[in-house]
mmCIF file of C-alpha atoms in Angstrom:
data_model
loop_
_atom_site.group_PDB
_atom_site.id
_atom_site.type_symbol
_atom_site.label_atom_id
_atom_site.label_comp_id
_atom_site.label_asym_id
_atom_site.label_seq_id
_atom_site.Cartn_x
_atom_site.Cartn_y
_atom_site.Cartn_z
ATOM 1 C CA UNK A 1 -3.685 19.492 -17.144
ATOM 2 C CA UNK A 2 -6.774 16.908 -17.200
ATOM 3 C CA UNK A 3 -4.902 13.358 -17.150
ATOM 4 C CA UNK A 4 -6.187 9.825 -17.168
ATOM 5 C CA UNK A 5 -4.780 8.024 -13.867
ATOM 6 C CA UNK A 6 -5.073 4.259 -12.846
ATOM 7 C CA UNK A 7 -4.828 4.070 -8.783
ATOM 8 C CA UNK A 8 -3.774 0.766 -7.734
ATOM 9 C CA UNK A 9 -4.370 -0.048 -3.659
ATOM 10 C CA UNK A 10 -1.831 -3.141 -2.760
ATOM 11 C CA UNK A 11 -2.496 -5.409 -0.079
ATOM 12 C CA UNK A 12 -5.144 -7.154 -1.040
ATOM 13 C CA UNK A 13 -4.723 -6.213 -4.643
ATOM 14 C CA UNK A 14 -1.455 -6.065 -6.032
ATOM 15 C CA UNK A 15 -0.550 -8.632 -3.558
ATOM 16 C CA UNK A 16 -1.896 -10.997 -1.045
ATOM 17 C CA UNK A 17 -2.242 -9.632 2.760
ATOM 18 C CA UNK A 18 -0.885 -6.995 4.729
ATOM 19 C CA UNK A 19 2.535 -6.538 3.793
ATOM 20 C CA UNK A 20 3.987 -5.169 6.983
ATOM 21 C CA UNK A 21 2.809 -8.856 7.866
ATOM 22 C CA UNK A 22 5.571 -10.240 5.754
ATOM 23 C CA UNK A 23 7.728 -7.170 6.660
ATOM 24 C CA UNK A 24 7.580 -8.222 10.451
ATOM 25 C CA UNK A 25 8.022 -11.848 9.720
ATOM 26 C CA UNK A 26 11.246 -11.260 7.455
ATOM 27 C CA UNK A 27 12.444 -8.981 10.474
ATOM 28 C CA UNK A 28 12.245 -11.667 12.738
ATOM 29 C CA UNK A 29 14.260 -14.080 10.246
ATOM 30 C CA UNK A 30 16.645 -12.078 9.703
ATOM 31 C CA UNK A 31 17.311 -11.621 13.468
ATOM 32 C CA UNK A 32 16.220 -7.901 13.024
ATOM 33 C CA UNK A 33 13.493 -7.908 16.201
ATOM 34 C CA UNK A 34 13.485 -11.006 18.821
ATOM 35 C CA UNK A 35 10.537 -13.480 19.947
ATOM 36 C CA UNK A 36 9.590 -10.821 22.518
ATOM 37 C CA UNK A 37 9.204 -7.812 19.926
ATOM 38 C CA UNK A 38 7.096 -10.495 17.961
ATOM 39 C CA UNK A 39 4.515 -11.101 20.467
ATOM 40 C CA UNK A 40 4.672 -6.995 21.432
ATOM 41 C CA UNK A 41 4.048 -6.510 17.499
ATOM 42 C CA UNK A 42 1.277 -9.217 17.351
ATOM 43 C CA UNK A 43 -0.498 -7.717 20.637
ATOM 44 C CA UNK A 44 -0.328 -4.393 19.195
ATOM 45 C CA UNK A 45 -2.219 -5.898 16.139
ATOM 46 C CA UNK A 46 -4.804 -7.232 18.048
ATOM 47 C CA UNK A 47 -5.399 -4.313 19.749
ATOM 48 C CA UNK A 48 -5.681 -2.651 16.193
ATOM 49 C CA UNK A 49 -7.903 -4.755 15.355
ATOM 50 C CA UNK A 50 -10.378 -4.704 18.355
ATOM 51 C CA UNK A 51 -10.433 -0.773 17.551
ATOM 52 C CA UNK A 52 -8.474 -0.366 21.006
ATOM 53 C CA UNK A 53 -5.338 1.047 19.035
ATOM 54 C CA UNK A 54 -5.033 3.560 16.253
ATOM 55 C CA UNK A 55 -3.302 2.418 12.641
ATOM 56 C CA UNK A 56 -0.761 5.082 13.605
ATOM 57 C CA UNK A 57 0.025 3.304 16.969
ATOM 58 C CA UNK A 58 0.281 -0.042 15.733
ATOM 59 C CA UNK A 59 2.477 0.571 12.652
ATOM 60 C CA UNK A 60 4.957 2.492 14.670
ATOM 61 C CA UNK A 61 5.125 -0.492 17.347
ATOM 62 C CA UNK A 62 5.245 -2.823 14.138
ATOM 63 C CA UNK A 63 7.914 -0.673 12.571
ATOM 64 C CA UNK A 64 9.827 0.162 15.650
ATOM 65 C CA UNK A 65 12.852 -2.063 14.895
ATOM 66 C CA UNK A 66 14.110 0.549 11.907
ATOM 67 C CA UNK A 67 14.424 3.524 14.151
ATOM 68 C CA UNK A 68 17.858 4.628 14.570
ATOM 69 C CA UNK A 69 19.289 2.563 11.348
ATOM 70 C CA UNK A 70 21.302 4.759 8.752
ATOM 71 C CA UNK A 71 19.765 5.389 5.075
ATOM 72 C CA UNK A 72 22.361 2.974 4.280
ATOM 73 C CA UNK A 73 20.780 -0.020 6.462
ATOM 74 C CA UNK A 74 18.034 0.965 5.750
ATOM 75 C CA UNK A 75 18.471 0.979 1.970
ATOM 76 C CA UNK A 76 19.809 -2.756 1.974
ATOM 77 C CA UNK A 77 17.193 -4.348 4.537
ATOM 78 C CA UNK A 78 14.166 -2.737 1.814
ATOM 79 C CA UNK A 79 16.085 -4.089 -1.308
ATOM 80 C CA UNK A 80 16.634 -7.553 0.572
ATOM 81 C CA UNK A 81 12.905 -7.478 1.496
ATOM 82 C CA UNK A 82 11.162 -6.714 -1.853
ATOM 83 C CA UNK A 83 13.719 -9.270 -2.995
ATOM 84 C CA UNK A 84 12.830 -11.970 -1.063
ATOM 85 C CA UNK A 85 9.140 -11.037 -0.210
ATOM 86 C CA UNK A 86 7.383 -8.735 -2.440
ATOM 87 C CA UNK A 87 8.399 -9.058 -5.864
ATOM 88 C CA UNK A 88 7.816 -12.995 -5.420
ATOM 89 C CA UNK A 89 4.132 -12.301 -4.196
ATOM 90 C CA UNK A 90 2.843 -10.174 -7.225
ATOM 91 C CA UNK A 91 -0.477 -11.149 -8.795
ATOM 92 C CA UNK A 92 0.572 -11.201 -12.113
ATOM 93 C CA UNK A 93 -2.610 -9.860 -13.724
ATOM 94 C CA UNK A 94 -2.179 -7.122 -11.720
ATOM 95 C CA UNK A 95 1.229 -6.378 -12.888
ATOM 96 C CA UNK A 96 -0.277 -6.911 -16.286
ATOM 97 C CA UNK A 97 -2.799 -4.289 -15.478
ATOM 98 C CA UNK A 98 -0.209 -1.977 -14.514
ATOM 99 C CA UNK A 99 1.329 -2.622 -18.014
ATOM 100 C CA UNK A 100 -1.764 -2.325 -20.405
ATOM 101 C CA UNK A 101 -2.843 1.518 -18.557
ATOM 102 C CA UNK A 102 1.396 2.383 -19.149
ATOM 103 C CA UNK A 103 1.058 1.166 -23.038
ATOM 104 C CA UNK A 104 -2.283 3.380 -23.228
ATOM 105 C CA UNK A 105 -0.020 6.920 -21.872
ATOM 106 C CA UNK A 106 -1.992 6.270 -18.370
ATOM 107 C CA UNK A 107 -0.562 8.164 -15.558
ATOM 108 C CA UNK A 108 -0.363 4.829 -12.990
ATOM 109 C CA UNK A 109 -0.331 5.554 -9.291
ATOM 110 C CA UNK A 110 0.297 3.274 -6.285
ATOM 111 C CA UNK A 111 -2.450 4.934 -3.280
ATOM 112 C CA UNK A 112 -1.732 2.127 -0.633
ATOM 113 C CA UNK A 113 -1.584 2.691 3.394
ATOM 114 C CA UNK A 114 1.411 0.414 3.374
ATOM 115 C CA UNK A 115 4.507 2.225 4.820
ATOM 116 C CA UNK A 116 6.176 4.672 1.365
ATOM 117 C CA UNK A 117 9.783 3.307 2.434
ATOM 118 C CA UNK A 118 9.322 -0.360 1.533
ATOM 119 C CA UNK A 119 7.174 0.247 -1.173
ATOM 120 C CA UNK A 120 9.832 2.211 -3.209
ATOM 121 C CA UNK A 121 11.346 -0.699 -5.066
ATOM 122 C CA UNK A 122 8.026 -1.108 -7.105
ATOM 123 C CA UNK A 123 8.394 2.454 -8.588
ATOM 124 C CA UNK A 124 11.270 1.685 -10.774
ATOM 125 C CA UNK A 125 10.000 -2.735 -11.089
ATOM 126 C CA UNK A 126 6.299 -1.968 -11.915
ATOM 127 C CA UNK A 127 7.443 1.643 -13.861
ATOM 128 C CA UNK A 128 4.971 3.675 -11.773
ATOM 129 C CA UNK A 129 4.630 7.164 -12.294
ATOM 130 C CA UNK A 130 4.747 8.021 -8.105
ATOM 131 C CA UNK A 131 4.018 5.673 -4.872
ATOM 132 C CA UNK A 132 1.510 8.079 -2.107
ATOM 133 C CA UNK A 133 1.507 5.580 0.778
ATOM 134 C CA UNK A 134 1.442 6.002 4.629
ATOM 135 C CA UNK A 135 4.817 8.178 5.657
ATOM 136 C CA UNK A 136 7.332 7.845 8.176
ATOM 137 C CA UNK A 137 8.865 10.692 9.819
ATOM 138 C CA UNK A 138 12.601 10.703 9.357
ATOM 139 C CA UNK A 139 15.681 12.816 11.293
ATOM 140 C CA UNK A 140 17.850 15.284 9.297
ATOM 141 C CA UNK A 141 20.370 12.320 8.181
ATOM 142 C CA UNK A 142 17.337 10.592 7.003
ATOM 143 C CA UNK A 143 16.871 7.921 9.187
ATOM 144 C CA UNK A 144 13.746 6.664 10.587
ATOM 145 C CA UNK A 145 12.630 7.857 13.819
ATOM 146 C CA UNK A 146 9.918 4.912 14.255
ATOM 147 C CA UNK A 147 6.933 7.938 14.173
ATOM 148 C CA UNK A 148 4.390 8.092 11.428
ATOM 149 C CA UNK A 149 4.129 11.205 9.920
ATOM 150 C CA UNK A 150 0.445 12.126 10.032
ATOM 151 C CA UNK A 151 -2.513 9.632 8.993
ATOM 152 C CA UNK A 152 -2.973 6.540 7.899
ATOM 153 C CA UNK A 153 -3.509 6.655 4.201
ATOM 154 C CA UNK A 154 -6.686 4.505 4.070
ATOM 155 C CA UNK A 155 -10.559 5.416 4.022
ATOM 156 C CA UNK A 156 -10.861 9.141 2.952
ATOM 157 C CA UNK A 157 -7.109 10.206 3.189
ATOM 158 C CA UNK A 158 -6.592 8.411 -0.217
ATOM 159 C CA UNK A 159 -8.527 10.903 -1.997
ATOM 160 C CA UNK A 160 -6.996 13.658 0.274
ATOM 161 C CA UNK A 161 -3.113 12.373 -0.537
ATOM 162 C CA UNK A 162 -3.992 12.208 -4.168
ATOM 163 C CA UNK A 163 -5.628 15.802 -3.994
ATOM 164 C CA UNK A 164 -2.840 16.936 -2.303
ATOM 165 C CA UNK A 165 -0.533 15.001 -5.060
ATOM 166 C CA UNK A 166 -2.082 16.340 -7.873
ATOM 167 C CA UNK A 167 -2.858 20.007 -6.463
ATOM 168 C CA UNK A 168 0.907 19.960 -6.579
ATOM 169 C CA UNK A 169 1.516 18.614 -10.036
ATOM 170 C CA UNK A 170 -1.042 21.137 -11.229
ATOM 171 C CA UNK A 171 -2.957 18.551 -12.726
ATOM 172 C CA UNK A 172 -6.660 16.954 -12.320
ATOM 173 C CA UNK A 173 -7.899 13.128 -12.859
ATOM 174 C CA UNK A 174 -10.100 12.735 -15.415
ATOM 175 C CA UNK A 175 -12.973 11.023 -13.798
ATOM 176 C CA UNK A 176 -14.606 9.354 -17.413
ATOM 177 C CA UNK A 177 -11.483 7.732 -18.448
ATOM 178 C CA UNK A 178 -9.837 6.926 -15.141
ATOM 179 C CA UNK A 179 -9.643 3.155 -13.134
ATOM 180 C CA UNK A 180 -9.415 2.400 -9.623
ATOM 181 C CA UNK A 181 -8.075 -1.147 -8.350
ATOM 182 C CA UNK A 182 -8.833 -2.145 -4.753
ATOM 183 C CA UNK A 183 -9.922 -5.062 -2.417
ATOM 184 C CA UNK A 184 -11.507 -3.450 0.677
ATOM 185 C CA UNK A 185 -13.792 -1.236 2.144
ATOM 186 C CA UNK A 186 -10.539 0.863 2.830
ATOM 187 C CA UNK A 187 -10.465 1.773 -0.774
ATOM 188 C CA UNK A 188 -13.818 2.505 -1.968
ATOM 189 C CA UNK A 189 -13.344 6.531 -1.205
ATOM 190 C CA UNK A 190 -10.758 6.168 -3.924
ATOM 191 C CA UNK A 191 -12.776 4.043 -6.398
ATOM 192 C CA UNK A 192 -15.173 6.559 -6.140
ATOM 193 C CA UNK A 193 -13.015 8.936 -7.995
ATOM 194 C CA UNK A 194 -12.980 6.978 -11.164
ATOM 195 C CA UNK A 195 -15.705 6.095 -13.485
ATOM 196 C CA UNK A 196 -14.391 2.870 -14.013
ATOM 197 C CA UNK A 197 -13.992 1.360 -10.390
ATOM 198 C CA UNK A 198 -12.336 -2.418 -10.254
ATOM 199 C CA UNK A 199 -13.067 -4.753 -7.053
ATOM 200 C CA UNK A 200 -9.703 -6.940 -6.903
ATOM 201 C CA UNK A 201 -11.084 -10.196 -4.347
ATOM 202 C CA UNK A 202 -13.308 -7.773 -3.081
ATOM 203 C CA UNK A 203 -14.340 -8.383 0.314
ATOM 204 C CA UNK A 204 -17.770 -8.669 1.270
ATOM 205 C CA UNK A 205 -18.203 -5.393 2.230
ATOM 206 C CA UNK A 206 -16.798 -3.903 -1.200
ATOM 207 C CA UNK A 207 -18.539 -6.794 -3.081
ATOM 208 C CA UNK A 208 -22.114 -5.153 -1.500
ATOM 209 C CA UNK A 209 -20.896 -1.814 -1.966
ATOM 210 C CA UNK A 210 -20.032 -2.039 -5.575
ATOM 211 C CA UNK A 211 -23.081 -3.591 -6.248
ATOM 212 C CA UNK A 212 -24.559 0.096 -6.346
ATOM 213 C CA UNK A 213 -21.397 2.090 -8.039
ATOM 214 C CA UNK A 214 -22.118 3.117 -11.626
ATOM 215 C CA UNK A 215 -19.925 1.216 -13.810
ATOM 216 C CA UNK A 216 -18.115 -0.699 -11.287
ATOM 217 C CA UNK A 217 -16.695 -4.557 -11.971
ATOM 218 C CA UNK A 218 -15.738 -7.130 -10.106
ATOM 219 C CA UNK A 219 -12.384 -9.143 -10.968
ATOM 220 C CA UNK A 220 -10.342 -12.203 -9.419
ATOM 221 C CA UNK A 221 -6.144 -12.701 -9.479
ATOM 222 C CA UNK A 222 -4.937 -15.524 -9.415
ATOM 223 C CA UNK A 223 -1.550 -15.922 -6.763
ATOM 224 C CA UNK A 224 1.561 -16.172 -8.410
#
């Protein structure tokens, strides 16, 4: 069935920064990972970001603290953290975007290469249809081993996930009536897909590159 999505990305957009950022920094509040793992985490993300380290790499040293915890821990520490460190950061015209393409019937998908298990609280807050974000692998009691399971969803494996996503919904986006949100250079595969592609605080590279998309627009939200 031909449906009309909205495909959100969300840090950068929904929210401001990288929210394994905040994730890390709550850890190390909460006593979760020591001074030590902080610096390892932070060198790790330097690394990254000199190109010397893969995403993959770097999220499982970043993420490294969960493995081993039971669903149930694990459970808690997510609720505690979108509590105290998500929810508190959303750009409230984006939520309001979320809400206008949900009053319109819109099919309204989160495509973000945040980690899937701390994203799940916005499914049921922001009433998204489904979250396709970068997974973890997990062990058969459904605990986090501290692996990622397969790539990065940035660049071109947003459109692959949401291929794959739809392929298995038996459905297909409807390019002409379809919006993509997104701040980065990261996202522009996936605002490619829609005919009506949205730079949220795009950097400069997106800024440049939208210049030349066919009905593309350019938007600023404010912080909460």
């Amino acid at each position: 069935m031909v449906k009309t999505y909205a495909l959100f990305d969300f840090d950068g957009t929904l929210i401001r920064g990288d929210s394994i950022v905040w994730l890390c920094r709550y850890a190390f509040v909460r006593g979760e990972i020591g001074l030590g793992e902080l610096f390892a985490i932070l060198w790790a993300s330097v690394r990254y970001g000199l190109r010397l380290l893969p995403a993959e790499r770097a999220k499982e040293r970043a993420l490294r603290f969960l493995a081993g915890k039971s669903r149930a821990e694990l459970d808690r520490f997510v609720a505690d953290f979108y509590a105290a460190e998500l929810a508190p950061r959303l750009r409230p015209e984006g939520v309001a975007a979320i809400d206008r393409h949900l009053a319109a019937g819109h099919e309204v998908l989160l495509v973000s290469a945040s980690s899937a298990f701390y994203l799940e609280p916005l499914k049921a807050r922001l009433r998204l249809t489904d979250i396709i974000a970068t997974r973890l692998d997990t062990d058969a009691n459904g605990a986090l081993t501290g692996r990622v399971c397969g790539d990065n969803c940035r660049g071109l494996q947003k459109p692959l996930r949401l291929a794959e996503y739809l392929a298995a919904k038996g459905d297909r986006l409807d390019f002409e009536t379809s919006t993509a949100y997104g701040d980065s250079a990261g996202d522009l595969a996936m605002l490619r897909l829609c005919a009506h592609p949205v730079g949220v605080n795009p950097k400069r590279k997106l800024r440049r590159a939208l210049r030349g998309l066919a009905g593309a627009t350019c938007v600023t939200w404010r912080e909460p």
